[in-house]
Amino acid sequence: MKKRLALLLVVCLLLITAACGTGGEGGTTSGGTGEESVTIRIGSGPSGAIHYSTFSGIASLMEEDHPNYTVAVEISTGSNENVNNLYAGNVDFGLVTADIAYDAYYAQGDFEGNEEGQVLHVMSGYSPHIHVFVRADSDIYSFEDLVGKRAGVGKGFMSEHLNMIMSAYGLEGTLASSTSMALGDMCTALADGNIDVGCYISDFPSSNIADLALTTGIRFLEISEEAANKICEESDFYYISEIDSDYYEGMERNVRALATRTVMIARADLDEEIVYNTIKTIVDHNSELGNFHSRAPLWNLDNALELQTIPLHPGAEKYYREAGILE
């Protein structure tokens, strides 16, 4: 009896081992396809903001298209953190503004001392605008009124945008203070009266700013044509646009502002097929992107190469040649 029980135990163990091994070699499988599982990480932005909302939706579409993909959308403070995470290998893709993509590729500005060529262009999408906003009951109506005032500015390179605009007015260095902070903290500080003005670059609507407009009431400062033209003449990264009055409570008209492009960049060593498949999912499902954010459909072939300031990733180049937008 003991011998029979031992034999039965051995047979059971062999059957269990065989069942566990049916997935094939080389990695975890998904859905019985025999494909190795792939984890893809995307550096986005603050929770609830446009990058996070849009790419959380895109991540789910990528997983539907490729059952062996697991796509994680990482919360971050924005462009600079995304670049540093790309350098460190903590993410595979990062969402940045066009000027930051340039600095990241050439390892200059905030990224000086790093190796050049670590990141490459994948796709351009929606157009973040520089939001400069004060409380609706503030006595600040123009950039000239900011002299001697306390500013809250976005973290990383975003902290330079208000300085750039003030310089275009000939008012460089006239702020009383400029404190770098997360957008949520900025909106709270403005509501509480701890700062006089907030400056953040985002496409509209920014959920944090929209909430502040509803609860506290805000007013956007409009950049003059002269100052805007001066900045655009000095930099290829910006163009003149408007913040649409339909998106924020209390706005009576559109407000002239500077805009740039959000760019999806990737590690230069990221597998070409992953980059190709990522773009394909975004393009194939463009009609569905509006479910995630009203501006998300701007991730499309028409905008894909707008403000491209650095070389294309080989996977992106392959896709765009097949799509006919590259010769």
Short mmCIF file of C-alpha atoms in Angstrom, two decimals:
data_model
loop_
_atom_site.label_atom_id
_atom_site.label_comp_id
_atom_site.label_asym_id
_atom_site.label_seq_id
_atom_site.Cartn_x
_atom_site.Cartn_y
_atom_site.Cartn_z
CA MET A 1 0.00 0.00 0.00
CA LYS A 2 2.82 2.40 0.88
CA LYS A 3 4.51 1.70 -2.45
CA ARG A 4 1.28 2.37 -4.34
CA LEU A 5 0.72 5.65 -2.50
CA ALA A 6 4.28 6.75 -3.24
CA LEU A 7 3.87 5.90 -6.92
CA LEU A 8 0.58 7.81 -7.05
CA LEU A 9 2.23 10.84 -5.46
CA VAL A 10 5.02 10.81 -8.05
CA VAL A 11 2.50 10.63 -10.91
CA CYS A 12 0.52 13.57 -9.48
CA LEU A 13 3.66 15.68 -9.15
CA LEU A 14 4.61 14.94 -12.75
CA LEU A 15 1.14 15.94 -13.96
CA ILE A 16 1.25 19.21 -12.00
CA THR A 17 4.71 20.03 -13.35
CA ALA A 18 3.57 19.36 -16.91
CA ALA A 19 0.52 21.61 -16.48
CA CYS A 20 2.62 24.47 -15.16
CA GLY A 21 5.02 24.16 -18.07
CA THR A 22 2.47 24.44 -20.87
CA GLY A 23 3.11 28.19 -21.24
CA GLY A 24 6.35 27.69 -23.10
CA GLU A 25 9.83 28.92 -22.42
CA GLY A 26 11.25 32.44 -22.30
CA GLY A 27 8.80 34.26 -19.99
CA THR A 28 5.31 34.43 -18.62
CA THR A 29 2.63 33.86 -21.20
CA SER A 30 -0.72 35.56 -21.64
CA GLY A 31 -3.96 34.13 -22.92
CA GLY A 32 -2.33 30.93 -24.13
CA THR A 33 -0.67 32.77 -27.04
CA GLY A 34 2.81 31.56 -26.20
CA GLU A 35 4.06 35.19 -26.27
CA GLU A 36 6.31 36.45 -23.51
CA SER A 37 4.72 38.99 -21.20
CA VAL A 38 5.97 42.55 -21.61
CA THR A 39 5.75 45.33 -19.01
CA ILE A 40 5.70 48.85 -20.42
CA ARG A 41 6.00 51.91 -18.18
CA ILE A 42 4.91 55.41 -19.22
CA GLY A 43 5.93 58.52 -17.27
CA SER A 44 2.92 60.84 -17.33
CA GLY A 45 2.08 63.69 -14.94
CA PRO A 46 0.04 64.46 -11.81
CA SER A 47 -2.87 62.19 -10.95
CA GLY A 48 -6.05 63.39 -12.63
CA ALA A 49 -4.22 65.69 -15.03
CA ILE A 50 -4.45 65.35 -18.81
CA HIS A 51 -1.36 63.12 -19.29
CA TYR A 52 -2.43 60.65 -16.65
CA SER A 53 -6.06 60.51 -17.78
CA THR A 54 -5.20 60.19 -21.47
CA PHE A 55 -2.50 57.57 -21.17
CA SER A 56 -4.31 55.49 -18.57
CA GLY A 57 -6.93 55.06 -21.28
CA ILE A 58 -4.33 54.39 -23.96
CA ALA A 59 -2.71 51.81 -21.66
CA SER A 60 -5.95 49.86 -21.48
CA LEU A 61 -6.23 49.93 -25.29
CA MET A 62 -2.66 48.67 -25.63
CA GLU A 63 -3.45 45.77 -23.30
CA GLU A 64 -6.54 44.93 -25.36
CA ASP A 65 -4.55 44.98 -28.59
CA HIS A 66 -1.68 42.98 -27.08
CA PRO A 67 -2.83 40.64 -24.29
CA ASN A 68 0.79 39.94 -23.36
CA TYR A 69 1.36 43.64 -22.55
CA THR A 70 1.04 45.07 -19.06
CA VAL A 71 1.13 48.86 -19.31
CA ALA A 72 1.74 50.92 -16.18
CA VAL A 73 1.17 54.69 -16.25
CA GLU A 74 3.43 56.34 -13.67
CA ILE A 75 2.40 59.52 -11.83
CA SER A 76 5.08 62.24 -11.91
CA THR A 77 5.58 65.97 -11.45
CA GLY A 78 6.09 66.42 -15.20
CA SER A 79 8.69 66.64 -17.93
CA ASN A 80 11.90 66.80 -15.91
CA GLU A 81 11.04 63.88 -13.67
CA ASN A 82 10.00 61.84 -16.70
CA VAL A 83 13.33 62.49 -18.40
CA ASN A 84 15.30 61.55 -15.31
CA ASN A 85 13.27 58.35 -15.00
CA LEU A 86 14.00 57.54 -18.65
CA TYR A 87 17.71 58.04 -18.02
CA ALA A 88 17.52 55.75 -14.99
CA GLY A 89 15.55 53.08 -16.88
CA ASN A 90 12.57 53.43 -14.54
CA VAL A 91 10.17 54.12 -17.43
CA ASP A 92 10.14 53.27 -21.15
CA PHE A 93 8.20 56.27 -22.44
CA GLY A 94 7.93 59.79 -21.07
CA LEU A 95 5.64 62.73 -21.82
CA VAL A 96 7.51 66.02 -22.07
CA THR A 97 7.24 69.39 -23.77
CA ALA A 98 9.13 69.89 -27.05
CA ASP A 99 11.84 72.05 -25.47
CA ILE A 100 12.51 69.47 -22.77
CA ALA A 101 12.77 66.71 -25.40
CA TYR A 102 15.51 68.76 -27.06
CA ASP A 103 17.41 69.34 -23.81
CA ALA A 104 17.03 65.67 -22.85
CA TYR A 105 18.44 64.40 -26.15
CA TYR A 106 21.40 66.80 -26.13
CA ALA A 107 21.91 66.49 -22.34
CA GLN A 108 21.86 70.23 -21.78
CA GLY A 109 20.15 72.63 -19.41
CA ASP A 110 18.85 70.71 -16.40
CA PHE A 111 20.27 67.49 -17.87
CA GLU A 112 23.84 68.62 -18.35
CA GLY A 113 26.37 65.94 -17.46
CA ASN A 114 24.30 63.04 -18.80
CA GLU A 115 25.11 61.09 -21.94
CA GLU A 116 23.62 62.49 -25.16
CA GLY A 117 21.21 60.55 -27.35
CA GLN A 118 19.52 58.52 -24.62
CA VAL A 119 15.98 59.44 -25.72
CA LEU A 120 14.26 59.64 -29.12
CA HIS A 121 11.05 61.10 -30.55
CA VAL A 122 7.99 58.85 -30.74
CA MET A 123 4.99 61.10 -31.31
CA SER A 124 3.66 64.63 -30.75
CA GLY A 125 0.18 65.21 -29.45
CA TYR A 126 -1.88 67.92 -27.83
CA SER A 127 -0.67 71.45 -27.20
CA PRO A 128 -0.07 72.53 -23.60
CA HIS A 129 -0.67 76.22 -22.94
CA ILE A 130 1.04 78.38 -20.35
CA HIS A 131 -1.69 79.13 -17.81
CA VAL A 132 -0.98 82.23 -15.70
CA PHE A 133 -3.85 82.74 -13.28
CA VAL A 134 -4.85 84.84 -10.26
CA ARG A 135 -7.88 84.87 -7.98
CA ALA A 136 -10.94 86.49 -9.50
CA ASP A 137 -10.95 89.07 -6.68
CA SER A 138 -7.26 89.95 -7.19
CA ASP A 139 -6.12 93.45 -8.16
CA ILE A 140 -3.69 91.88 -10.68
CA TYR A 141 -4.86 92.36 -14.25
CA SER A 142 -1.63 92.27 -16.27
CA PHE A 143 1.91 90.95 -16.17
CA GLU A 144 3.09 94.43 -15.22
CA ASP A 145 0.98 94.11 -12.06
CA LEU A 146 3.06 91.09 -10.99
CA VAL A 147 5.99 93.26 -9.91
CA GLY A 148 6.61 92.55 -6.23
CA LYS A 149 4.12 89.66 -6.12
CA ARG A 150 4.50 86.07 -4.89
CA ALA A 151 4.34 83.40 -7.58
CA GLY A 152 3.79 79.67 -7.49
CA VAL A 153 5.27 77.88 -10.50
CA GLY A 154 5.28 74.30 -11.74
CA LYS A 155 8.16 72.04 -10.81
CA GLY A 156 11.14 71.45 -13.08
CA PHE A 157 11.53 73.49 -16.23
CA MET A 158 7.99 74.86 -15.78
CA SER A 159 9.49 77.23 -13.24
CA GLU A 160 11.16 79.08 -16.13
CA HIS A 161 7.99 79.94 -18.04
CA LEU A 162 6.87 82.86 -15.89
CA ASN A 163 10.42 84.24 -15.86
CA MET A 164 10.48 83.95 -19.66
CA ILE A 165 7.28 85.97 -20.00
CA MET A 166 8.33 88.58 -17.45
CA SER A 167 11.64 89.00 -19.31
CA ALA A 168 9.74 89.62 -22.56
CA TYR A 169 8.09 92.56 -20.80
CA GLY A 170 11.45 93.81 -19.54
CA LEU A 171 10.49 92.84 -15.98
CA GLU A 172 13.01 90.09 -15.28
CA GLY A 173 13.74 89.58 -11.58
CA THR A 174 10.87 91.78 -10.35
CA LEU A 175 8.79 89.07 -8.65
CA ALA A 176 8.94 89.14 -4.85
CA SER A 177 9.28 85.33 -4.82
CA SER A 178 8.87 82.32 -7.08
CA THR A 179 8.19 78.99 -5.40
CA SER A 180 8.28 75.68 -7.27
CA MET A 181 5.35 73.46 -6.32
CA ALA A 182 3.02 70.73 -7.53
CA LEU A 183 -0.12 71.94 -9.27
CA GLY A 184 -2.48 70.82 -6.51
CA ASP A 185 -0.40 72.66 -3.90
CA MET A 186 -0.28 75.72 -6.15
CA CYS A 187 -4.05 75.89 -6.46
CA THR A 188 -4.47 75.47 -2.70
CA ALA A 189 -1.89 78.19 -2.01
CA LEU A 190 -3.65 80.60 -4.37
CA ALA A 191 -7.05 79.86 -2.84
CA ASP A 192 -5.61 80.44 0.65
CA GLY A 193 -3.88 83.67 -0.36
CA ASN A 194 -0.37 82.35 0.26
CA ILE A 195 0.68 83.21 -3.31
CA ASP A 196 -0.62 85.91 -5.67
CA VAL A 197 -0.29 84.14 -9.03
CA GLY A 198 0.08 80.61 -10.36
CA CYS A 199 1.86 79.51 -13.53
CA TYR A 200 1.52 76.03 -14.96
CA ILE A 201 1.84 74.58 -18.45
CA SER A 202 -0.88 72.11 -19.43
CA ASP A 203 -3.39 71.56 -22.15
CA PHE A 204 -6.87 72.62 -21.17
CA PRO A 205 -8.83 71.90 -19.22
CA SER A 206 -6.52 71.16 -16.32
CA SER A 207 -8.74 69.49 -13.72
CA ASN A 208 -7.00 71.22 -10.78
CA ILE A 209 -7.29 74.66 -12.35
CA ALA A 210 -10.88 73.94 -13.44
CA ASP A 211 -11.77 72.98 -9.84
CA LEU A 212 -10.17 76.19 -8.58
CA ALA A 213 -12.18 78.21 -11.11
CA LEU A 214 -15.36 76.61 -9.78
CA THR A 215 -14.64 76.86 -6.07
CA THR A 216 -12.62 80.06 -5.70
CA GLY A 217 -12.90 81.86 -9.03
CA ILE A 218 -9.88 82.75 -11.15
CA ARG A 219 -8.84 85.08 -13.93
CA PHE A 220 -6.19 84.35 -16.58
CA LEU A 221 -3.56 86.92 -17.49
CA GLU A 222 -3.32 87.53 -21.23
CA ILE A 223 0.09 87.91 -22.83
CA SER A 224 0.45 90.88 -25.18
CA GLU A 225 1.05 90.32 -28.89
CA GLU A 226 4.38 92.14 -28.61
CA ALA A 227 5.68 89.96 -25.76
CA ALA A 228 4.36 86.77 -27.38
CA ASN A 229 5.96 87.61 -30.74
CA LYS A 230 9.27 88.35 -29.03
CA ILE A 231 9.32 84.94 -27.34
CA CYS A 232 8.32 83.11 -30.52
CA GLU A 233 11.01 84.89 -32.53
CA GLU A 234 13.64 83.81 -29.99
CA SER A 235 12.45 80.20 -29.64
CA ASP A 236 11.16 77.57 -32.04
CA PHE A 237 9.40 75.74 -29.22
CA TYR A 238 6.45 78.10 -28.73
CA TYR A 239 3.62 79.53 -30.79
CA ILE A 240 0.75 81.92 -30.10
CA SER A 241 -2.59 80.33 -29.28
CA GLU A 242 -5.57 80.87 -26.99
CA ILE A 243 -6.98 79.28 -23.85
CA ASP A 244 -10.56 78.47 -24.81
CA SER A 245 -13.22 80.10 -22.63
CA ASP A 246 -15.43 77.01 -22.92
CA TYR A 247 -13.21 75.05 -20.56
CA TYR A 248 -13.03 77.15 -17.37
CA GLU A 249 -15.86 78.58 -15.29
CA GLY A 250 -16.03 82.37 -15.29
CA MET A 251 -14.08 83.00 -18.50
CA GLU A 252 -15.91 85.53 -20.66
CA ARG A 253 -13.66 85.20 -23.72
CA ASN A 254 -10.65 83.32 -25.06
CA VAL A 255 -7.30 84.46 -23.65
CA ARG A 256 -4.14 84.80 -25.73
CA ALA A 257 -1.38 82.51 -24.43
CA LEU A 258 1.78 80.73 -25.50
CA ALA A 259 1.58 77.05 -26.42
CA THR A 260 3.98 74.27 -27.32
CA ARG A 261 3.58 70.54 -28.05
CA THR A 262 3.55 67.59 -25.72
CA VAL A 263 5.95 64.99 -27.07
CA MET A 264 6.11 61.30 -26.26
CA ILE A 265 9.75 60.23 -26.13
CA ALA A 266 11.26 56.82 -25.45
CA ARG A 267 14.52 55.33 -24.32
CA ALA A 268 16.76 54.92 -27.35
CA ASP A 269 17.30 51.25 -26.48
CA LEU A 270 13.57 50.45 -26.24
CA ASP A 271 12.52 47.58 -28.51
CA GLU A 272 11.38 48.84 -31.92
CA GLU A 273 8.31 46.60 -31.95
CA ILE A 274 7.03 48.09 -28.69
CA VAL A 275 7.33 51.62 -30.06
CA TYR A 276 5.70 50.62 -33.36
CA ASN A 277 2.81 48.87 -31.58
CA THR A 278 2.28 51.79 -29.21
CA ILE A 279 1.88 54.28 -32.05
CA LYS A 280 -0.35 51.85 -33.94
CA THR A 281 -2.70 51.50 -30.98
CA ILE A 282 -2.95 55.29 -30.57
CA VAL A 283 -3.66 55.85 -34.28
CA ASP A 284 -6.01 52.88 -34.72
CA HIS A 285 -8.10 53.91 -31.71
CA ASN A 286 -8.01 57.68 -32.27
CA SER A 287 -11.81 57.87 -32.43
CA GLU A 288 -11.98 56.43 -28.90
CA LEU A 289 -9.44 58.73 -27.26
CA GLY A 290 -12.03 61.42 -26.56
CA ASN A 291 -13.49 59.08 -23.96
CA PHE A 292 -10.40 59.67 -21.83
CA HIS A 293 -9.97 63.44 -22.31
CA SER A 294 -11.52 65.95 -24.70
CA ARG A 295 -8.10 66.88 -26.11
CA ALA A 296 -6.72 63.33 -26.33
CA PRO A 297 -7.68 62.88 -30.03
CA LEU A 298 -4.91 65.38 -30.85
CA TRP A 299 -2.60 62.36 -30.60
CA ASN A 300 -2.94 61.64 -34.31
CA LEU A 301 -0.94 61.39 -37.53
CA ASP A 302 -1.53 65.06 -38.38
CA ASN A 303 0.33 66.15 -35.24
CA ALA A 304 2.75 63.22 -34.87
CA LEU A 305 5.80 65.09 -36.16
CA GLU A 306 4.88 68.63 -35.05
CA LEU A 307 7.74 70.35 -33.20
CA GLN A 308 9.89 67.25 -33.57
CA THR A 309 13.20 68.53 -32.25
CA ILE A 310 15.16 65.27 -31.93
CA PRO A 311 15.70 62.13 -34.08
CA LEU A 312 12.93 59.56 -34.44
CA HIS A 313 13.02 56.23 -32.67
CA PRO A 314 13.50 53.46 -35.29
CA GLY A 315 10.14 51.94 -34.35
CA ALA A 316 8.44 55.29 -34.94
CA GLU A 317 10.28 55.82 -38.21
CA LYS A 318 9.11 52.42 -39.44
CA TYR A 319 5.49 53.20 -38.58
CA TYR A 320 5.48 56.66 -40.15
CA ARG A 321 7.06 55.40 -43.36
CA GLU A 322 4.36 52.74 -43.64
CA ALA A 323 1.73 55.38 -42.88
CA GLY A 324 3.06 57.57 -45.70
CA ILE A 325 3.97 60.66 -43.66
CA LEU A 326 7.71 60.01 -44.10
CA GLU A 327 9.38 59.42 -47.43
#
